[in-house]
Short mmCIF file of C-alpha atoms in Angstrom, two decimals:
data_model
loop_
_atom_site.label_atom_id
_atom_site.label_comp_id
_atom_site.label_asym_id
_atom_site.label_seq_id
_atom_site.Cartn_x
_atom_site.Cartn_y
_atom_site.Cartn_z
CA ASP A 11 -2.44 13.08 -7.91
CA LYS A 12 -3.38 10.83 -10.84
CA LEU A 13 -6.66 12.67 -11.26
CA LYS A 14 -4.85 16.01 -11.29
CA VAL A 15 -2.45 14.78 -13.98
CA VAL A 16 -5.29 13.51 -16.18
CA VAL A 17 -7.33 16.70 -15.71
CA ARG A 18 -4.27 18.83 -16.48
CA LYS A 19 -3.64 16.95 -19.72
CA ASN A 20 -7.25 17.34 -20.83
CA VAL A 21 -7.18 21.04 -19.99
CA LEU A 22 -4.05 21.51 -22.07
CA LYS A 23 -5.67 19.69 -24.99
CA THR A 24 -8.77 21.87 -24.81
CA VAL A 25 -6.76 25.09 -24.45
CA CYS A 26 -4.63 24.16 -27.45
CA ARG A 27 -7.59 23.27 -29.62
CA VAL A 28 -9.73 26.23 -28.62
CA GLY A 29 -6.89 28.75 -28.46
CA LEU A 30 -5.19 27.59 -31.66
CA TRP A 31 -8.38 27.79 -33.72
CA SER A 32 -9.22 31.19 -32.26
CA VAL A 33 -5.77 32.67 -32.90
CA VAL A 34 -5.58 31.29 -36.43
CA THR A 35 -9.07 32.61 -37.23
CA ALA A 36 -8.28 36.05 -35.81
CA ALA A 37 -4.97 36.23 -37.71
CA GLY A 38 -6.61 35.14 -40.95
CA ALA A 39 -9.40 37.68 -40.54
CA TYR A 40 -6.86 40.43 -39.94
CA LEU A 41 -4.70 39.52 -42.93
CA PHE A 42 -7.53 38.92 -45.43
CA TYR A 43 -9.82 41.72 -44.25
CA PRO A 44 -9.47 43.89 -47.43
CA SER A 45 -9.84 40.89 -49.72
CA LEU A 46 -12.89 39.62 -47.87
CA GLN A 47 -14.50 43.03 -47.93
CA GLN A 48 -13.88 43.39 -51.68
CA PHE A 49 -15.11 39.88 -52.45
CA LEU A 50 -18.29 40.28 -50.40
CA TRP A 51 -19.09 43.66 -51.95
CA THR A 52 -18.57 42.31 -55.47
CA PHE A 53 -20.61 39.19 -54.75
CA LEU A 54 -23.58 41.08 -53.30
CA THR A 55 -23.68 44.17 -55.53
CA GLY A 56 -22.02 43.02 -58.76
CA THR A 57 -19.65 46.03 -58.80
CA LYS A 58 -16.01 46.16 -57.83
CA THR A 59 -16.00 49.72 -56.56
CA ILE A 60 -16.90 50.02 -52.89
CA VAL A 61 -19.02 53.08 -52.21
CA PRO A 62 -20.19 54.45 -48.87
CA LEU A 63 -23.56 53.14 -47.72
CA GLY A 64 -26.44 55.56 -47.38
CA ASP A 65 -28.44 56.05 -44.21
CA VAL A 66 -31.13 53.64 -45.31
CA ALA A 67 -28.63 50.92 -46.28
CA GLN A 68 -26.63 51.37 -43.08
CA GLY A 69 -29.78 51.05 -40.98
CA TYR A 70 -30.84 47.97 -42.93
CA VAL A 71 -27.45 46.28 -42.56
CA GLY A 72 -27.38 47.22 -38.88
CA ASN A 73 -30.76 45.60 -38.32
CA VAL A 74 -29.60 42.47 -40.12
CA LEU A 75 -26.49 42.34 -37.92
CA ALA A 76 -28.59 42.75 -34.77
CA LEU A 77 -30.98 40.00 -35.91
CA MET A 78 -28.15 37.60 -36.72
CA SER A 79 -26.49 38.32 -33.38
CA VAL A 80 -29.73 37.59 -31.51
CA LEU A 81 -30.30 34.35 -33.42
CA PHE A 82 -26.72 33.23 -32.81
CA SER A 83 -26.97 34.07 -29.10
CA ILE A 84 -30.22 32.13 -28.70
CA LEU A 85 -28.99 29.07 -30.57
CA ALA A 86 -25.50 29.06 -29.02
CA GLY A 87 -26.85 29.62 -25.51
CA SER A 88 -29.42 26.84 -25.78
CA ASN A 89 -26.83 24.44 -27.20
CA TYR A 90 -24.33 25.24 -24.45
CA SER A 91 -26.94 24.77 -21.74
CA SER A 92 -28.15 21.49 -23.22
CA LEU A 93 -24.65 20.07 -23.67
CA TYR A 94 -23.55 21.13 -20.19
CA SER A 95 -26.61 19.46 -18.65
CA GLN A 96 -25.86 16.33 -20.68
CA ASN A 97 -22.28 16.21 -19.36
CA GLU A 98 -23.59 16.57 -15.82
CA ALA A 99 -25.96 13.65 -16.39
CA ILE A 100 -23.08 11.56 -17.78
CA PHE A 101 -20.99 12.19 -14.67
CA CYS A 102 -23.83 11.16 -12.34
CA ALA A 103 -24.61 8.04 -14.41
CA LEU A 104 -20.95 6.94 -14.50
CA PHE A 105 -20.44 7.32 -10.76
CA ALA A 106 -23.56 5.26 -10.08
CA GLU A 107 -22.58 2.57 -12.59
CA VAL A 108 -19.00 2.22 -11.36
CA SER A 109 -20.22 1.92 -7.76
CA GLU A 110 -22.67 -0.79 -8.81
CA ALA A 111 -19.94 -2.62 -10.76
CA LYS A 112 -17.71 -2.66 -7.66
CA ALA A 113 -20.61 -4.02 -5.62
CA LEU A 114 -21.13 -6.78 -8.20
CA MET A 115 -17.48 -7.75 -8.09
CA GLU A 116 -17.49 -7.94 -4.28
CA GLN A 117 -20.68 -9.98 -4.29
CA ILE A 118 -19.30 -12.45 -6.82
CA ALA A 119 -16.10 -12.73 -4.79
CA LEU A 120 -18.10 -13.60 -1.66
CA VAL A 121 -20.75 -15.84 -3.24
CA CYS A 122 -18.81 -17.58 -6.01
CA SER A 123 -15.33 -17.87 -4.51
CA GLY A 124 -14.14 -21.50 -4.69
CA ARG A 125 -16.61 -22.47 -7.38
CA PRO A 126 -15.50 -23.64 -10.85
CA PHE A 127 -17.01 -20.64 -12.65
CA TYR A 128 -15.49 -18.02 -10.32
CA ARG A 129 -12.72 -17.09 -12.77
CA SER A 130 -15.18 -16.95 -15.70
CA ALA A 131 -17.40 -14.55 -13.77
CA LEU A 132 -14.45 -12.23 -13.05
CA GLU A 133 -13.36 -12.36 -16.70
CA ASN A 134 -16.88 -11.35 -17.76
CA ILE A 135 -16.70 -8.36 -15.44
CA ARG A 136 -13.38 -7.38 -16.98
CA ARG A 137 -14.86 -7.78 -20.47
CA TYR A 138 -17.77 -5.57 -19.46
CA VAL A 139 -15.39 -2.87 -18.19
CA GLU A 140 -13.09 -2.95 -21.22
CA ARG A 141 -15.65 -3.32 -24.02
CA ASP A 142 -18.59 -1.40 -22.60
CA LEU A 143 -17.90 0.89 -19.66
CA ARG A 144 -14.70 2.40 -21.08
CA ARG A 145 -15.95 2.78 -24.65
CA LEU A 146 -17.30 6.30 -24.54
CA ASP A 147 -16.03 6.77 -28.09
CA ARG A 148 -18.51 4.26 -29.53
CA PRO A 149 -22.15 5.19 -30.23
CA PRO A 150 -24.41 4.00 -27.39
CA SER A 151 -26.85 2.48 -29.87
CA ILE A 152 -24.14 0.07 -31.07
CA LEU A 153 -23.27 -0.93 -27.50
CA CYS A 154 -26.93 -1.49 -26.71
CA ALA A 155 -27.53 -3.53 -29.88
CA CYS A 156 -25.28 -6.45 -28.90
CA LYS A 157 -26.89 -9.89 -28.71
CA PRO A 158 -27.61 -11.42 -25.28
CA ARG A 159 -25.02 -14.12 -25.88
CA ASP A 160 -22.38 -11.40 -26.34
CA ASP A 161 -23.44 -9.53 -23.20
CA PRO A 162 -21.01 -10.22 -20.31
CA LEU A 163 -23.68 -9.38 -17.73
CA GLU A 164 -25.99 -11.98 -19.28
CA SER A 165 -23.13 -14.47 -19.06
CA ILE A 166 -22.75 -13.73 -15.34
CA LEU A 167 -26.45 -14.41 -14.82
CA TYR A 168 -26.13 -17.69 -16.72
CA LEU A 169 -23.17 -18.76 -14.58
CA THR A 170 -24.69 -17.87 -11.23
CA SER A 171 -28.32 -18.91 -11.83
CA VAL A 172 -29.61 -22.41 -12.25
CA GLY A 173 -33.39 -22.59 -12.24
CA VAL A 174 -33.97 -19.96 -9.55
CA PRO A 175 -32.17 -16.59 -9.79
CA SER A 176 -29.38 -16.25 -7.26
CA ALA A 177 -28.55 -13.30 -5.00
CA VAL A 178 -26.41 -11.85 -7.81
CA TYR A 179 -29.49 -11.31 -9.96
CA GLU A 180 -30.63 -8.12 -8.22
CA THR A 181 -27.14 -6.61 -8.45
CA VAL A 182 -26.83 -7.41 -12.15
CA ARG A 183 -30.34 -6.04 -12.74
CA SER A 184 -29.43 -2.79 -10.96
CA LEU A 185 -26.17 -2.58 -12.90
CA ARG A 186 -28.08 -2.97 -16.18
CA GLN A 187 -30.33 -0.10 -15.19
CA ARG A 188 -27.31 2.07 -14.44
CA ARG A 189 -25.81 1.03 -17.77
CA GLY A 190 -28.99 2.10 -19.55
CA ASP A 191 -28.87 5.46 -17.77
CA ARG A 192 -25.28 5.95 -18.87
CA LEU A 193 -25.96 5.00 -22.49
CA GLY A 194 -28.96 7.32 -22.61
CA ALA A 195 -26.91 10.19 -21.17
CA VAL A 196 -23.99 9.65 -23.55
CA GLN A 197 -26.21 9.52 -26.64
CA ARG A 198 -25.83 12.71 -28.68
CA LYS A 199 -28.89 14.91 -28.52
CA LEU A 200 -27.70 17.53 -31.03
CA PRO A 201 -27.17 16.47 -34.68
CA PRO A 202 -24.13 17.66 -36.65
CA VAL A 203 -26.35 19.86 -38.82
CA GLN A 204 -27.10 22.06 -35.80
CA MET A 205 -23.40 22.69 -35.28
CA ALA A 206 -23.12 23.61 -38.96
CA LEU A 207 -25.98 26.10 -38.57
CA LEU A 208 -24.11 27.77 -35.73
CA TYR A 209 -21.08 28.27 -37.95
CA VAL A 210 -23.33 29.70 -40.67
CA LEU A 211 -24.87 32.22 -38.28
CA ALA A 212 -21.42 33.21 -37.05
CA GLY A 213 -20.37 33.80 -40.69
CA PHE A 214 -23.41 36.02 -41.27
CA ASN A 215 -22.39 38.15 -38.31
CA LEU A 216 -18.96 38.69 -39.84
CA MET A 217 -20.45 39.50 -43.24
CA SER A 218 -22.56 42.27 -41.73
CA LEU A 219 -19.49 43.74 -40.07
CA LEU A 220 -17.69 43.83 -43.40
CA LEU A 221 -20.53 45.75 -45.02
CA LEU A 222 -20.74 48.31 -42.22
CA ALA A 223 -17.10 49.35 -42.70
CA SER A 224 -16.58 52.69 -44.43
CA ALA A 225 -15.60 52.78 -48.10
CA ASN A 226 -12.63 55.17 -47.96
CA PRO A 227 -11.32 55.07 -44.41
CA SER A 228 -8.20 56.72 -43.14
CA ALA A 229 -5.20 54.68 -42.04
CA ALA A 230 -6.28 54.79 -38.38
CA GLU A 231 -9.89 53.87 -39.23
CA SER A 232 -8.76 51.01 -41.45
CA GLN A 233 -6.51 49.64 -38.71
CA LEU A 234 -9.34 49.94 -36.18
CA CYS A 235 -11.79 48.12 -38.45
CA ARG A 236 -9.31 45.33 -39.12
CA MET A 237 -8.59 44.86 -35.42
CA LEU A 238 -12.27 44.82 -34.49
CA PHE A 239 -13.10 42.40 -37.30
CA ALA A 240 -10.26 40.08 -36.26
CA SER A 241 -11.34 40.23 -32.61
CA MET A 242 -14.92 39.44 -33.55
CA ALA A 243 -13.85 36.49 -35.70
CA GLY A 244 -11.61 35.11 -32.96
CA ALA A 245 -14.32 35.49 -30.30
CA LEU A 246 -16.92 33.73 -32.46
CA MET A 247 -14.52 30.90 -33.20
CA MET A 248 -13.67 30.56 -29.50
CA THR A 249 -17.37 30.30 -28.67
CA MET A 250 -17.89 27.69 -31.37
CA ARG A 251 -14.89 25.63 -30.28
CA VAL A 252 -16.05 25.58 -26.65
CA ILE A 253 -19.46 24.34 -27.76
CA HIS A 254 -17.75 21.80 -30.02
CA GLU A 255 -15.66 20.55 -27.08
CA LEU A 256 -18.84 19.97 -25.12
CA TRP A 257 -20.38 18.23 -28.13
CA THR A 258 -17.39 15.88 -28.56
CA PRO A 259 -17.73 12.87 -26.23
CA VAL A 260 -14.04 12.29 -25.41
CA GLY A 261 -10.66 13.98 -25.33
CA GLY A 262 -11.17 17.35 -23.63
CA ALA A 263 -11.49 19.24 -20.37
CA TYR A 264 -15.29 19.16 -20.62
CA ASN A 265 -15.46 15.39 -21.15
CA VAL A 266 -15.59 12.52 -18.69
CA ASP A 267 -13.14 10.07 -20.28
CA GLY A 268 -10.19 11.25 -18.16
CA VAL A 269 -12.15 11.05 -14.92
CA LEU A 270 -13.50 7.64 -15.95
CA ARG A 271 -9.99 6.26 -16.45
CA VAL A 272 -9.08 7.25 -12.90
CA MET A 273 -12.44 6.11 -11.53
CA ILE A 274 -12.17 2.52 -12.79
CA ARG A 275 -8.45 2.11 -12.22
CA GLY A 276 -9.04 0.64 -8.78
CA LEU A 277 -11.70 -1.70 -10.16
CA GLU A 278 -9.39 -2.94 -12.90
CA ASP A 279 -6.47 -3.43 -10.50
CA GLU A 280 -8.63 -5.41 -8.09
CA LEU A 281 -9.95 -7.56 -10.94
CA ASP A 282 -6.39 -8.35 -12.01
CA GLN A 283 -5.38 -9.23 -8.46
CA ARG A 284 -8.43 -11.44 -7.94
CA LEU A 285 -7.76 -13.25 -11.21
CA LYS A 286 -4.26 -13.93 -9.89
CA GLY A 287 -5.71 -15.56 -6.78
CA LYS A 288 -5.41 -12.75 -4.26
CA THR A 289 -8.31 -11.73 -1.98
CA PHE A 290 -9.29 -8.39 -0.56
CA SER A 291 -12.49 -9.04 1.42
CA ASP A 292 -11.95 -9.44 5.16
CA THR A 293 -14.21 -12.27 6.32
CA ARG A 294 -12.95 -12.35 9.93
CA LEU A 295 -15.40 -11.60 12.71
CA PRO A 296 -14.89 -8.34 14.59
CA PRO A 297 -13.20 -8.60 18.00
CA PRO A 298 -15.46 -8.71 21.06
CA PRO A 299 -16.01 -5.47 22.95
CA PRO A 300 -13.50 -4.73 25.71
CA SER A 301 -14.44 -5.46 29.33
CA PHE A 302 -13.90 -2.80 31.97
CA PRO A 303 -13.70 -3.40 35.75
CA ALA A 304 -16.77 -2.32 37.71
CA ARG A 305 -16.60 0.77 39.86
CA PRO A 306 -16.74 0.36 43.69
CA ALA A 307 -20.00 2.31 43.96
CA GLU A 308 -21.64 0.11 41.33
CA THR A 309 -20.37 -3.06 43.15
CA SER A 310 -21.83 -1.99 46.52
CA ALA A 311 -25.13 -1.00 44.90
CA ALA A 312 -25.37 -4.39 43.20
CA ALA A 313 -24.64 -6.21 46.48
CA ALA A 314 -27.36 -4.20 48.29
#
């Protein structure tokens, strides 16, 4: 139920951001269509009077529109595929890291319970969860650049190892590997300039549509051109906003921050309970297997 609530909130945020931008862009394109057409014609030709394009000019503008559409499709498709694969890698890395963190907490509870540094070890795990695992909004390079003395996992190794590494060493080592996988997956692969280039290509597509419109259309033709131009602008903005949601690390339906909050809630609750002195691990031995009376045929066979 908690996961459904978090996912529903993130979906509503994404729908609002994507839908709002798309509707506003489509409405603006519809309202300012004549002004945009006049401005573009004046800017490109130097004359204010819009005249019908000849066959050669129409073919040239049509080829430019087709080329821009192909370039935008290639770049947008590759970006979407890359970002979607990156989100999938982040999900896999987070599930592995959270599982390893739970294993570390259970191991510390079994090995270090009753020792003076038991509470310090649990507090270091909590610090690792709050300042590292949850911080998807911070650049991974900054999280990875912390000094060893500020690393809570290094502090756990220092507390549990004296001379010879203890049994906790392998778990902390595995957790560090999972942490490195998560930081590498979260690191942005696409620079902001590539997103800007996508917006530029989308604008070129709209410019070509403005030039292909007739110079002296009828009322029905003018309404049709305005509606098609507004639909095209809204669709391009919707595509860009979906890609932007994938590119943004947190705060949307395509991101993992909502799932991560639910995923580590049990870990955080158990840490709080253990710091309060409560235990969860059952150290009792299992009951012996039940004994059943022997059958008469088996008793006679044994006596023979």
